[in-house]
Short mmCIF file of C-alpha atoms in Angstrom, two decimals:
data_model
loop_
_atom_site.label_atom_id
_atom_site.label_comp_id
_atom_site.label_asym_id
_atom_site.label_seq_id
_atom_site.Cartn_x
_atom_site.Cartn_y
_atom_site.Cartn_z
CA MET A 1163 -52.19 -5.39 31.69
CA SER A 1164 -51.02 -5.13 28.11
CA GLU A 1165 -50.49 -8.35 26.21
CA GLN A 1166 -46.86 -7.47 25.46
CA HIS A 1167 -45.91 -8.30 29.05
CA LEU A 1168 -47.97 -11.47 29.23
CA GLY A 1169 -46.12 -14.57 28.13
CA ALA A 1170 -42.71 -12.98 28.08
CA ILE A 1171 -39.93 -12.80 30.66
CA THR A 1172 -40.85 -11.97 34.23
CA VAL A 1173 -38.65 -10.99 37.17
CA ASN A 1174 -38.88 -9.46 40.60
CA GLN A 1175 -38.90 -5.83 39.53
CA ALA A 1176 -37.59 -4.69 42.92
CA GLY A 1177 -34.53 -6.84 42.38
CA TYR A 1178 -32.51 -9.72 43.79
CA PRO A 1179 -29.95 -10.02 46.61
CA SER A 1180 -26.35 -10.14 45.36
CA ARG A 1181 -25.81 -13.45 47.10
CA GLY A 1182 -28.51 -15.98 46.55
CA GLU A 1183 -30.74 -17.51 43.93
CA LYS A 1184 -31.86 -15.38 40.99
CA LEU A 1185 -34.52 -16.84 38.73
CA ALA A 1186 -36.54 -15.40 35.87
CA LYS A 1187 -39.68 -17.03 34.48
CA PHE A 1188 -40.36 -17.46 30.76
CA THR A 1189 -43.61 -18.30 28.99
CA GLY A 1190 -42.61 -17.87 25.37
CA GLU A 1191 -40.59 -20.16 23.12
CA THR A 1192 -37.27 -18.61 24.12
CA SER A 1193 -34.71 -20.92 25.67
CA ARG A 1194 -31.56 -18.83 25.21
CA TYR A 1195 -31.44 -15.49 26.98
CA GLN A 1196 -29.05 -12.69 27.89
CA VAL A 1197 -28.80 -10.46 30.92
CA ILE A 1198 -28.06 -6.91 29.82
CA ASP A 1199 -26.46 -4.18 31.92
CA ALA A 1200 -29.02 -1.36 31.70
CA ALA A 1201 -26.37 1.35 32.02
CA THR A 1202 -23.95 0.13 29.33
CA GLY A 1203 -26.05 -2.16 27.15
CA ASN A 1204 -23.40 -4.85 27.52
CA VAL A 1205 -24.25 -8.53 27.81
CA VAL A 1206 -23.09 -9.66 31.25
CA TYR A 1207 -24.56 -13.14 31.37
CA THR A 1208 -25.87 -15.70 28.89
CA GLY A 1209 -28.05 -18.61 29.90
CA GLN A 1210 -30.52 -21.22 28.80
CA THR A 1211 -33.84 -22.09 30.42
CA GLY A 1212 -34.69 -25.50 31.78
CA THR A 1213 -37.57 -27.78 30.86
CA TYR A 1214 -41.02 -26.28 31.10
CA VAL A 1215 -43.78 -26.90 33.61
CA GLU A 1216 -47.43 -27.04 32.57
CA ASP A 1217 -48.79 -24.48 35.01
CA LYS A 1218 -52.55 -24.85 35.26
CA SER A 1219 -53.12 -21.73 37.39
CA SER A 1220 -51.49 -19.41 34.87
CA GLY A 1221 -52.54 -21.37 31.79
CA CYS A 1222 -48.97 -21.31 30.51
CA ARG A 1223 -45.96 -23.47 29.96
CA VAL A 1224 -43.43 -21.91 32.32
CA HIS A 1225 -39.71 -22.44 32.16
CA THR A 1226 -36.98 -20.99 34.32
CA GLY A 1227 -33.74 -19.14 33.73
CA ASP A 1228 -31.21 -19.24 36.54
CA PHE A 1229 -28.70 -16.39 36.59
CA SER A 1230 -27.59 -16.77 40.20
CA ALA A 1231 -23.96 -16.63 39.08
CA LEU A 1232 -24.41 -12.91 38.36
CA THR A 1233 -23.57 -11.13 41.62
CA SER A 1234 -22.30 -7.68 40.59
CA PRO A 1235 -24.49 -4.83 41.89
CA GLY A 1236 -26.22 -2.90 39.14
CA LYS A 1237 -29.38 -2.46 37.12
CA TYR A 1238 -30.25 -5.06 34.51
CA ARG A 1239 -32.89 -6.52 32.22
CA ILE A 1240 -33.20 -9.83 30.42
CA GLU A 1241 -33.67 -10.29 26.68
CA GLY A 1242 -34.76 -13.40 24.83
CA ALA A 1243 -33.62 -14.60 21.44
CA ALA A 1244 -36.83 -13.36 19.80
CA GLY A 1245 -36.48 -9.85 21.24
CA GLU A 1246 -38.57 -10.34 24.39
CA ARG A 1247 -37.53 -8.04 27.22
CA SER A 1248 -38.10 -8.24 30.93
CA ALA A 1249 -38.75 -5.28 33.17
CA ALA A 1250 -35.66 -3.72 34.72
CA PHE A 1251 -34.41 -4.95 38.08
CA VAL A 1252 -31.45 -4.36 40.36
CA ILE A 1253 -28.97 -6.63 42.01
CA ALA A 1254 -27.87 -5.29 45.38
CA ASP A 1255 -26.90 -6.39 48.86
CA LYS A 1256 -30.28 -5.18 50.20
CA PRO A 1257 -32.57 -4.67 47.22
CA TYR A 1258 -35.76 -4.48 49.35
CA TYR A 1259 -34.87 -1.60 51.65
CA GLU A 1260 -36.88 1.03 49.78
CA LEU A 1261 -39.69 -1.46 49.21
CA GLN A 1262 -40.04 -2.05 52.95
CA GLN A 1263 -40.08 1.67 53.63
CA GLY A 1264 -42.76 2.15 50.97
CA LEU A 1265 -44.94 -0.67 52.26
CA LEU A 1266 -44.75 0.79 55.77
CA LYS A 1267 -45.21 4.39 54.63
CA ALA A 1268 -48.49 3.33 53.03
CA PHE A 1269 -50.00 3.19 56.51
CA TYR A 1270 -49.25 6.90 56.91
CA TYR A 1271 -51.24 7.51 53.72
CA TYR A 1272 -54.09 5.44 55.17
CA ARG A 1273 -54.34 7.74 58.20
CA CYS A 1274 -57.77 9.10 59.05
CA GLY A 1275 -58.53 12.32 60.92
CA ALA A 1276 -55.16 13.91 60.21
CA GLN A 1277 -54.01 16.40 57.60
CA LEU A 1278 -51.34 14.86 55.41
CA ASP A 1279 -49.08 17.41 53.78
CA GLY A 1280 -45.58 18.75 53.30
CA GLU A 1281 -42.45 16.65 53.07
CA TYR A 1282 -44.13 13.59 54.53
CA ALA A 1283 -47.10 13.35 52.15
CA GLY A 1284 -45.51 14.65 48.97
CA ALA A 1285 -48.04 14.82 46.12
CA TRP A 1286 -50.53 12.58 47.94
CA GLY A 1287 -51.69 14.77 50.81
CA HIS A 1288 -55.25 15.51 51.87
CA LYS A 1289 -57.04 17.56 54.49
CA ALA A 1290 -58.12 16.21 57.86
CA CYS A 1291 -61.18 13.99 57.52
CA HIS A 1292 -63.88 12.18 59.49
CA LEU A 1293 -63.61 14.37 62.58
CA ALA A 1294 -67.31 14.31 63.49
CA GLU A 1295 -68.60 12.21 66.35
CA GLY A 1296 -70.25 8.93 65.44
CA THR A 1297 -73.62 7.60 66.51
CA VAL A 1298 -73.89 4.25 68.29
CA ILE A 1299 -76.45 2.11 66.49
CA GLY A 1300 -79.26 1.21 68.87
CA GLN A 1301 -78.43 4.18 71.09
CA PRO A 1302 -79.15 7.21 68.88
CA GLU A 1303 -78.59 9.62 71.75
CA LEU A 1304 -75.03 8.33 72.30
CA LYS A 1305 -72.31 10.10 70.34
CA ARG A 1306 -68.65 9.08 70.50
CA ASP A 1307 -65.32 10.39 69.29
CA SER A 1308 -64.55 8.43 66.13
CA SER A 1309 -61.44 10.16 64.81
CA GLY A 1310 -58.06 8.65 64.06
CA GLY A 1311 -56.75 5.29 62.96
CA TRP A 1312 -56.34 4.06 59.40
CA HIS A 1313 -58.85 3.84 56.61
CA ASP A 1314 -59.33 0.15 55.97
CA ALA A 1315 -59.02 -0.08 52.21
CA GLY A 1316 -60.08 1.72 49.06
CA ASP A 1317 -62.98 3.06 51.11
CA TYR A 1318 -62.99 5.06 54.35
CA GLY A 1319 -64.48 2.53 56.75
CA LYS A 1320 -62.59 1.51 59.89
CA TYR A 1321 -62.96 -2.05 61.16
CA SER A 1322 -61.74 -3.40 64.50
CA GLY A 1323 -60.85 -6.96 63.45
CA PRO A 1324 -58.99 -6.21 60.23
CA GLY A 1325 -57.23 -3.32 61.96
CA ALA A 1326 -56.05 -5.65 64.71
CA LYS A 1327 -54.72 -8.13 62.12
CA ALA A 1328 -52.73 -5.37 60.40
CA VAL A 1329 -51.23 -4.12 63.67
CA ALA A 1330 -50.39 -7.67 64.75
CA ASP A 1331 -48.42 -8.28 61.55
CA LEU A 1332 -46.45 -5.08 62.04
CA LEU A 1333 -45.75 -5.73 65.71
CA LEU A 1334 -44.57 -9.26 64.89
CA ALA A 1335 -42.30 -7.82 62.19
CA TRP A 1336 -40.74 -5.52 64.77
CA GLU A 1337 -40.48 -8.28 67.36
CA LEU A 1338 -38.74 -10.77 65.09
CA TYR A 1339 -36.75 -8.47 62.81
CA PRO A 1340 -35.98 -5.23 64.71
CA ALA A 1341 -32.76 -4.63 62.78
CA ALA A 1342 -34.82 -4.09 59.62
CA PHE A 1343 -36.43 -1.02 61.20
CA ALA A 1344 -33.34 0.66 62.60
CA GLY A 1345 -32.48 4.26 61.77
CA VAL A 1346 -35.59 5.11 59.76
CA HIS A 1347 -37.27 8.47 60.36
CA THR A 1348 -40.01 9.04 57.81
CA LEU A 1349 -42.97 10.19 59.94
CA PRO A 1350 -43.88 13.55 61.47
CA GLU A 1351 -43.67 11.91 64.90
CA SER A 1352 -40.22 10.35 64.36
CA ASP A 1353 -38.15 11.03 67.48
CA GLY A 1354 -35.16 8.72 67.15
CA VAL A 1355 -36.32 6.78 70.22
CA MET A 1356 -39.49 4.87 69.38
CA PRO A 1357 -39.15 3.10 66.01
CA ASP A 1358 -41.32 4.44 63.20
CA ILE A 1359 -43.19 1.15 62.92
CA LEU A 1360 -44.32 1.44 66.54
CA LEU A 1361 -45.24 5.09 66.10
CA GLU A 1362 -47.41 4.13 63.13
CA CYS A 1363 -49.05 1.21 64.92
CA ARG A 1364 -49.90 3.55 67.77
CA VAL A 1365 -52.08 5.56 65.37
CA GLU A 1366 -54.34 2.54 64.94
CA LEU A 1367 -54.12 1.42 68.56
CA ASP A 1368 -55.21 4.86 69.73
CA TRP A 1369 -58.28 4.55 67.53
CA LEU A 1370 -58.98 1.01 68.69
CA PHE A 1371 -59.22 2.33 72.27
CA LYS A 1372 -62.17 4.40 71.05
CA MET A 1373 -63.89 1.27 69.77
CA GLN A 1374 -64.14 -0.28 73.25
CA GLU A 1375 -67.56 0.19 74.75
CA THR A 1376 -67.50 2.11 78.01
CA GLY A 1377 -68.38 -0.11 80.93
CA SER A 1378 -68.74 -3.49 79.26
CA GLY A 1379 -65.30 -3.87 77.66
CA GLY A 1380 -66.82 -5.20 74.43
CA VAL A 1381 -65.57 -3.76 71.16
CA TYR A 1382 -67.68 -2.23 68.41
CA HIS A 1383 -67.31 -4.22 65.21
CA LYS A 1384 -66.80 -1.29 62.86
CA LEU A 1385 -67.16 2.44 62.26
CA THR A 1386 -68.51 3.51 58.86
CA THR A 1387 -71.03 5.67 57.09
CA GLN A 1388 -74.22 3.96 55.93
CA HIS A 1389 -72.98 3.56 52.36
CA PHE A 1390 -69.70 3.80 50.49
CA PRO A 1391 -69.03 7.21 48.91
CA GLY A 1392 -68.32 7.63 45.20
CA LEU A 1393 -64.98 6.41 43.89
CA ASP A 1394 -63.63 9.93 43.28
CA VAL A 1395 -64.57 11.30 46.73
CA MET A 1396 -61.56 12.47 48.74
CA PRO A 1397 -61.48 11.68 52.48
CA GLU A 1398 -62.32 15.21 53.62
CA GLU A 1399 -65.31 15.27 51.24
CA ASP A 1400 -66.86 12.18 52.84
CA THR A 1401 -69.05 13.96 55.37
CA ALA A 1402 -71.98 11.56 55.78
CA GLU A 1403 -72.90 10.57 59.33
CA LEU A 1404 -70.71 7.95 60.97
CA TYR A 1405 -72.09 4.94 62.85
CA PHE A 1406 -70.59 2.57 65.40
CA SER A 1407 -71.93 -0.89 64.57
CA PRO A 1408 -72.73 -3.16 67.54
CA VAL A 1409 -70.18 -5.00 69.67
CA SER A 1410 -69.08 -8.40 68.33
CA ALA A 1411 -67.17 -11.27 69.88
CA THR A 1412 -64.73 -11.44 66.98
CA ALA A 1413 -63.86 -7.75 67.24
CA THR A 1414 -63.50 -8.06 71.01
CA GLY A 1415 -61.24 -11.12 70.73
CA ASP A 1416 -59.04 -9.44 68.14
CA PHE A 1417 -58.87 -6.31 70.29
CA ALA A 1418 -57.83 -8.30 73.35
CA GLY A 1419 -55.15 -10.13 71.36
CA VAL A 1420 -53.57 -7.09 69.77
CA MET A 1421 -53.74 -4.98 72.94
CA ALA A 1422 -52.03 -7.73 74.95
CA MET A 1423 -49.34 -7.91 72.27
CA ALA A 1424 -48.95 -4.11 72.29
CA ALA A 1425 -48.64 -4.06 76.08
CA ARG A 1426 -45.58 -6.28 75.82
CA ILE A 1427 -43.95 -4.53 72.90
CA TYR A 1428 -44.47 -0.91 74.01
CA GLN A 1429 -43.39 -1.57 77.60
CA PRO A 1430 -39.69 -0.68 77.03
CA PHE A 1431 -40.66 2.59 75.32
CA ASP A 1432 -43.70 3.85 77.25
CA GLU A 1433 -44.69 2.02 80.44
CA ALA A 1434 -47.88 4.03 80.95
CA TYR A 1435 -49.08 3.29 77.41
CA ALA A 1436 -48.26 -0.40 77.80
CA ALA A 1437 -50.25 -0.51 81.03
CA ARG A 1438 -53.21 1.11 79.31
CA CYS A 1439 -53.04 -1.50 76.52
CA LEU A 1440 -52.95 -4.34 79.03
CA GLU A 1441 -55.88 -3.00 81.01
CA ALA A 1442 -57.92 -2.65 77.82
CA ALA A 1443 -57.03 -6.24 76.86
CA ARG A 1444 -58.03 -7.58 80.27
CA THR A 1445 -61.34 -5.72 80.15
CA ALA A 1446 -62.08 -7.10 76.69
CA TRP A 1447 -61.27 -10.60 77.94
CA SER A 1448 -63.71 -10.12 80.80
CA TRP A 1449 -66.42 -9.34 78.23
CA LEU A 1450 -65.53 -12.50 76.32
CA THR A 1451 -65.77 -14.71 79.41
CA ALA A 1452 -69.12 -13.11 80.31
CA HIS A 1453 -70.43 -13.72 76.76
CA PRO A 1454 -69.39 -17.27 75.81
CA HIS A 1455 -72.03 -17.69 73.08
CA VAL A 1456 -72.52 -14.70 70.78
CA PRO A 1457 -74.08 -14.73 67.30
CA GLY A 1458 -71.84 -13.78 64.39
CA PHE A 1459 -71.90 -10.17 63.29
CA THR A 1460 -74.17 -9.07 60.45
CA ASN A 1461 -74.66 -5.56 59.14
CA PRO A 1462 -77.39 -3.63 60.97
CA PRO A 1463 -80.36 -2.48 58.84
CA GLY A 1464 -79.42 0.46 56.66
CA ILE A 1465 -75.66 -0.24 56.70
CA THR A 1466 -74.24 -1.47 53.37
CA THR A 1467 -70.50 -1.02 53.95
CA GLY A 1468 -68.15 -3.99 54.34
CA GLU A 1469 -69.55 -6.49 56.81
CA TYR A 1470 -66.51 -8.57 57.77
CA GLY A 1471 -68.93 -11.14 59.09
CA ASP A 1472 -67.54 -14.14 60.94
CA GLU A 1473 -69.63 -16.90 62.51
CA VAL A 1474 -66.77 -18.55 64.43
CA ASP A 1475 -65.11 -16.67 67.30
CA SER A 1476 -63.12 -19.50 68.96
CA ASP A 1477 -60.04 -18.55 66.92
CA GLU A 1478 -60.15 -14.92 68.08
CA ARG A 1479 -60.69 -16.05 71.68
CA PHE A 1480 -57.71 -18.43 71.38
CA TRP A 1481 -55.50 -15.61 70.14
CA ALA A 1482 -56.63 -13.35 72.97
CA ALA A 1483 -55.97 -16.00 75.63
CA ALA A 1484 -52.57 -16.99 74.22
CA GLU A 1485 -51.44 -13.39 73.88
CA LEU A 1486 -52.61 -12.46 77.39
CA PHE A 1487 -50.80 -15.51 78.75
CA ARG A 1488 -47.62 -14.61 76.92
CA THR A 1489 -47.70 -11.04 78.18
CA THR A 1490 -48.74 -11.68 81.79
CA GLY A 1491 -47.80 -15.28 82.59
CA ASP A 1492 -51.19 -15.57 84.28
CA GLU A 1493 -52.25 -19.22 84.49
CA SER A 1494 -55.93 -18.36 84.08
CA TYR A 1495 -55.19 -17.22 80.52
CA HIS A 1496 -53.01 -20.30 79.98
CA SER A 1497 -55.84 -22.56 81.07
CA ALA A 1498 -58.25 -20.77 78.73
CA ALA A 1499 -55.80 -21.08 75.82
CA ARG A 1500 -55.39 -24.82 76.44
CA GLU A 1501 -59.15 -25.36 76.49
CA LEU A 1502 -59.75 -23.25 73.37
CA ALA A 1503 -56.99 -25.09 71.52
CA LYS A 1504 -59.05 -28.28 71.84
CA LEU A 1505 -61.77 -26.76 69.62
CA SER A 1506 -61.86 -27.22 65.88
CA PHE A 1507 -60.80 -24.10 64.01
CA PRO A 1508 -57.86 -23.28 61.69
CA LYS A 1509 -54.80 -23.00 63.94
CA TYR A 1510 -52.37 -21.84 61.25
CA SER A 1511 -54.37 -19.23 59.38
CA LEU A 1512 -53.47 -15.53 59.46
CA GLY A 1513 -56.52 -14.11 57.70
CA TRP A 1514 -58.84 -11.50 59.24
CA GLY A 1515 -61.60 -14.12 59.50
CA ASP A 1516 -59.44 -16.99 60.77
CA MET A 1517 -57.04 -15.58 63.35
CA GLY A 1518 -56.06 -18.83 65.04
CA GLY A 1519 -52.56 -18.63 63.60
CA TYR A 1520 -51.81 -15.62 65.77
CA GLY A 1521 -52.72 -17.63 68.86
CA THR A 1522 -50.43 -20.41 67.71
CA LEU A 1523 -47.57 -17.97 67.10
CA ALA A 1524 -48.06 -16.33 70.49
CA TYR A 1525 -47.92 -19.70 72.20
CA LEU A 1526 -44.86 -20.91 70.30
CA LEU A 1527 -42.99 -17.64 70.79
CA GLN A 1528 -43.53 -18.03 74.53
CA GLY A 1529 -41.08 -20.94 74.33
CA GLU A 1530 -41.33 -24.57 75.29
CA ALA A 1531 -40.11 -24.06 78.86
CA GLY A 1532 -43.00 -21.82 79.86
CA THR A 1533 -45.84 -23.70 78.16
CA ASP A 1534 -47.70 -26.99 78.23
CA PRO A 1535 -45.21 -29.39 76.60
CA SER A 1536 -47.84 -31.45 74.81
CA LEU A 1537 -49.71 -28.43 73.42
CA TYR A 1538 -46.46 -26.72 72.43
CA ALA A 1539 -45.30 -29.86 70.61
CA LYS A 1540 -48.66 -30.30 68.89
CA LEU A 1541 -48.79 -26.69 67.68
CA ARG A 1542 -45.16 -26.75 66.57
CA GLU A 1543 -45.67 -30.00 64.68
CA GLY A 1544 -48.80 -28.59 63.04
CA LEU A 1545 -47.06 -25.39 62.01
CA LEU A 1546 -44.18 -27.26 60.44
CA ALA A 1547 -46.56 -29.66 58.69
CA GLU A 1548 -48.47 -26.73 57.21
CA ALA A 1549 -45.23 -25.06 56.14
CA ALA A 1550 -44.07 -28.32 54.54
CA ARG A 1551 -47.36 -28.50 52.62
CA LEU A 1552 -46.86 -24.94 51.35
CA LEU A 1553 -43.31 -25.81 50.39
CA ARG A 1554 -44.44 -28.85 48.38
CA GLN A 1555 -47.11 -26.84 46.57
CA SER A 1556 -44.62 -24.11 45.74
CA ARG A 1557 -42.18 -26.56 44.21
CA GLU A 1558 -44.90 -27.87 41.90
CA ASP A 1559 -46.08 -24.40 40.84
CA GLY A 1560 -44.71 -22.74 37.72
CA TYR A 1561 -44.12 -19.48 39.60
CA ARG A 1562 -42.96 -21.20 42.81
CA ILE A 1563 -45.76 -20.01 45.07
CA SER A 1564 -48.09 -22.02 47.29
CA LEU A 1565 -51.45 -21.10 45.73
CA LEU A 1566 -53.47 -23.82 44.08
CA GLU A 1567 -55.82 -22.93 41.26
CA GLU A 1568 -58.76 -22.62 43.69
CA ASP A 1569 -56.76 -20.28 45.96
CA TYR A 1570 -56.92 -17.37 43.52
CA ILE A 1571 -59.75 -15.77 45.46
CA TRP A 1572 -60.71 -12.20 46.28
CA GLY A 1573 -57.55 -10.92 47.99
CA SER A 1574 -55.32 -13.73 46.71
CA ASN A 1575 -52.24 -11.60 47.36
CA MET A 1576 -53.10 -11.68 51.06
CA LEU A 1577 -52.88 -15.47 50.85
CA VAL A 1578 -49.54 -15.15 49.06
CA MET A 1579 -48.11 -12.95 51.79
CA ASN A 1580 -49.80 -14.73 54.70
CA ASN A 1581 -48.38 -18.03 53.44
CA ALA A 1582 -44.95 -16.44 53.13
CA MET A 1583 -45.31 -15.13 56.69
CA LEU A 1584 -46.20 -18.61 57.93
CA LEU A 1585 -43.19 -20.06 56.12
CA LEU A 1586 -40.97 -17.53 57.88
CA MET A 1587 -42.47 -18.48 61.23
CA ALA A 1588 -41.57 -22.08 60.40
CA GLU A 1589 -38.04 -20.92 59.68
CA HIS A 1590 -37.97 -19.14 63.03
CA VAL A 1591 -39.21 -22.22 64.90
CA SER A 1592 -37.14 -24.83 63.06
CA GLY A 1593 -34.07 -22.98 61.80
CA GLU A 1594 -34.56 -24.53 58.34
CA PRO A 1595 -33.45 -22.08 55.60
CA GLU A 1596 -35.59 -23.71 52.88
CA TYR A 1597 -38.68 -22.07 54.40
CA ALA A 1598 -37.16 -18.61 54.00
CA ALA A 1599 -36.15 -19.36 50.41
CA CYS A 1600 -39.74 -20.34 49.65
CA ALA A 1601 -41.06 -17.18 51.34
CA LEU A 1602 -38.74 -15.12 49.15
CA ASP A 1603 -40.22 -16.80 46.07
CA HIS A 1604 -43.61 -15.45 47.21
CA LEU A 1605 -42.15 -11.95 47.40
CA HIS A 1606 -40.73 -12.42 43.90
CA TYR A 1607 -44.26 -13.23 42.69
CA LEU A 1608 -45.75 -10.14 44.34
CA LEU A 1609 -43.15 -7.87 42.75
CA GLY A 1610 -43.58 -9.08 39.19
CA ARG A 1611 -42.44 -12.66 38.74
CA ASN A 1612 -45.94 -13.73 37.79
CA VAL A 1613 -47.75 -14.57 34.56
CA LEU A 1614 -48.91 -10.96 34.04
CA GLY A 1615 -45.47 -9.47 34.64
CA ILE A 1616 -46.95 -6.87 36.99
CA SER A 1617 -45.68 -5.65 40.32
CA TYR A 1618 -48.70 -5.70 42.60
CA VAL A 1619 -47.20 -2.89 44.74
CA SER A 1620 -47.95 0.61 43.46
CA GLY A 1621 -44.86 2.71 42.77
CA PHE A 1622 -42.43 -0.22 42.90
CA GLY A 1623 -41.39 -1.73 39.60
CA GLU A 1624 -41.28 -0.72 35.95
CA HIS A 1625 -44.69 -2.33 35.37
CA ALA A 1626 -46.45 -1.71 38.68
CA VAL A 1627 -50.12 -1.22 39.57
CA ARG A 1628 -51.27 2.13 38.18
CA HIS A 1629 -55.03 2.30 38.74
CA PRO A 1630 -55.97 0.82 42.14
CA HIS A 1631 -59.54 0.84 43.42
CA HIS A 1632 -58.58 3.43 46.05
CA ARG A 1633 -60.57 6.60 46.47
CA PRO A 1634 -57.65 8.97 47.26
CA SER A 1635 -55.71 7.68 44.25
CA VAL A 1636 -58.75 8.25 42.02
CA GLY A 1637 -59.89 11.57 43.50
CA ASP A 1638 -56.61 13.43 44.03
CA HIS A 1639 -55.95 14.13 40.30
CA VAL A 1640 -52.32 13.07 40.75
CA LEU A 1641 -51.13 10.97 37.81
CA ASP A 1642 -49.37 8.36 39.95
CA PRO A 1643 -51.30 6.37 42.57
CA VAL A 1644 -50.45 6.56 46.24
CA PRO A 1645 -47.24 4.49 46.45
CA GLY A 1646 -46.60 1.35 48.44
CA LEU A 1647 -50.11 -0.12 48.22
CA VAL A 1648 -50.57 -3.89 47.73
CA ALA A 1649 -53.34 -4.74 45.29
CA GLY A 1650 -55.65 -7.70 45.92
CA GLY A 1651 -54.52 -9.71 42.93
CA PRO A 1652 -56.15 -12.32 40.68
CA ASP A 1653 -59.65 -13.48 41.63
CA ARG A 1654 -60.93 -16.40 39.57
CA GLY A 1655 -64.46 -15.73 40.86
CA LEU A 1656 -64.70 -12.52 38.78
CA HIS A 1657 -66.56 -10.68 41.52
CA ASP A 1658 -67.06 -7.29 39.89
CA GLU A 1659 -68.68 -6.09 36.69
CA TYR A 1660 -65.46 -4.90 35.07
CA VAL A 1661 -63.68 -8.26 35.24
CA ARG A 1662 -66.85 -10.16 34.36
CA GLU A 1663 -66.97 -8.16 31.15
CA HIS A 1664 -63.27 -8.36 30.30
CA LEU A 1665 -61.79 -11.55 31.77
CA GLN A 1666 -64.23 -14.36 31.03
CA GLY A 1667 -62.45 -17.64 30.36
CA LYS A 1668 -59.06 -16.55 31.66
CA PRO A 1669 -56.95 -18.93 33.77
CA ALA A 1670 -57.06 -18.24 37.51
CA ALA A 1671 -53.77 -16.36 37.80
CA GLN A 1672 -54.72 -14.10 34.89
CA CYS A 1673 -58.03 -12.98 36.44
CA TYR A 1674 -56.75 -9.54 37.34
CA ALA A 1675 -57.36 -6.06 35.92
CA ASP A 1676 -55.35 -2.96 36.71
CA HIS A 1677 -58.46 -0.79 36.58
CA GLU A 1678 -60.03 1.42 39.22
CA ASP A 1679 -63.44 -0.19 38.74
CA SER A 1680 -62.19 -3.68 39.57
CA TYR A 1681 -62.72 -3.69 43.31
CA SER A 1682 -62.44 -7.49 43.48
CA THR A 1683 -58.92 -7.62 42.00
CA ASN A 1684 -57.44 -4.14 42.33
CA GLU A 1685 -58.58 -2.79 45.67
CA VAL A 1686 -55.96 -2.21 48.37
CA THR A 1687 -56.15 -2.63 52.13
CA ILE A 1688 -54.08 -2.34 55.30
CA TYR A 1689 -54.12 -6.10 55.98
CA TRP A 1690 -52.66 -6.89 52.56
CA ASN A 1691 -49.83 -4.44 53.20
CA SER A 1692 -49.07 -5.67 56.71
CA PRO A 1693 -47.89 -9.23 55.94
CA ALA A 1694 -45.87 -7.79 53.04
CA VAL A 1695 -44.04 -5.57 55.54
CA PHE A 1696 -43.33 -8.62 57.71
CA VAL A 1697 -41.98 -10.68 54.80
CA THR A 1698 -39.88 -7.85 53.38
CA ALA A 1699 -38.39 -7.10 56.81
CA ARG A 1700 -37.05 -10.65 57.03
CA PHE A 1701 -34.89 -10.02 53.98
CA ASN A 1702 -33.64 -6.62 55.19
CA CYS A 1703 -31.97 -7.89 58.36
#
């Protein structure tokens, strides 16, 4: 990120709703500012910033300009008295419509095993890839169909747990905000009947079926080559042998949870498919009950791809039980969920390693009447307490987000969006609008209202991510990266060589590099996009 954008005037580069709060953030000495109509050059609003906040995470004094009084649709930018200029932004009734479509379309670009071309892929197509059968580790004579699904991230691995988290976010977005997905037909499979978001989720669900071990019901943890390919290798050029890593309890729990959810959501559109999902979920649950104590997953010898290790599986089991109960009403699942809820694990987290939040959401969305009143009340109270904590932290932060200095970890933007998602669930449960306003502040941060003045979504914003750690974007020789991808964001741990060389001593929120070699700050992945789809959908209803 060039220094000219740091310390200046930052805005949500996707824009602001016509009605509602509109804030810009300033880090320079400017106090007086003007909002300029980009089409005419005319000054349409003049304002003055408030008192500054010493923001430790960004290392800056941050002050705020409020131009909420400006409601006329149009394209604008802000200029300070010393000539500082913000990126351009729009004001519109629904400024995030195209953003939502781009965030969702990214999953099409993540597709594995399919040729992407023509009007749907644009400049970012590639040939069909990873069509060979994979070998089951420990059973070298056993070969299985491995095609389909989504590539996980900047590499071409496919992982059951993270894939389930991504699908869960998208299915929840559809369940809570269906109006945001109406009338969109952007996929080859679009038929005007099943919404695009469900068509896209089905791509991953169809692959997840292939990850369930025949007979046992357990789910293979991941499907990858032995090692990551080079950064400029296109998907169809990655022809090394594929391996199914062993079954894990976490993968099986996630599989059971997402399949139970899918059974409920697809039932109105395809009863046979819904029944298949439910049967797969039940079979996975049977494996879990037959294997109550399973060691955490570690990479088998010879496999160096992403491990996604997780020593605690009670959260995944809780999600599975709660989701199966919600879908079936079966008291055996309810009893299991109540018992699992007594265990100590994060009950409000939505990360791939801590999935307890999805169990909590499933239970609360079932409604008080059909649940255990004491457990419902306890989970509801806990959710609202966590949301209140996030709200307090956001109000103290210079950029109005809920991350503390120590929260700028590898994949910090997932925390930003997961926290926003949790805030919106609190809004759904409580009806309190302040939670949605805080969630929108998190979206503002993602789209450019941050200390670096960068939109962390490729293709969206005047100063958006240009060089993600994403093999197709590096190897396709197209100038622009694949659009709609959410970058990982600042990582104060400086976990790759590029940032260790270039960002020593930077404040936490500045520990980011828009460079293809920075896999710890600039990689992309499906489960960073998925909560962003959920959050954006809320503001497109």
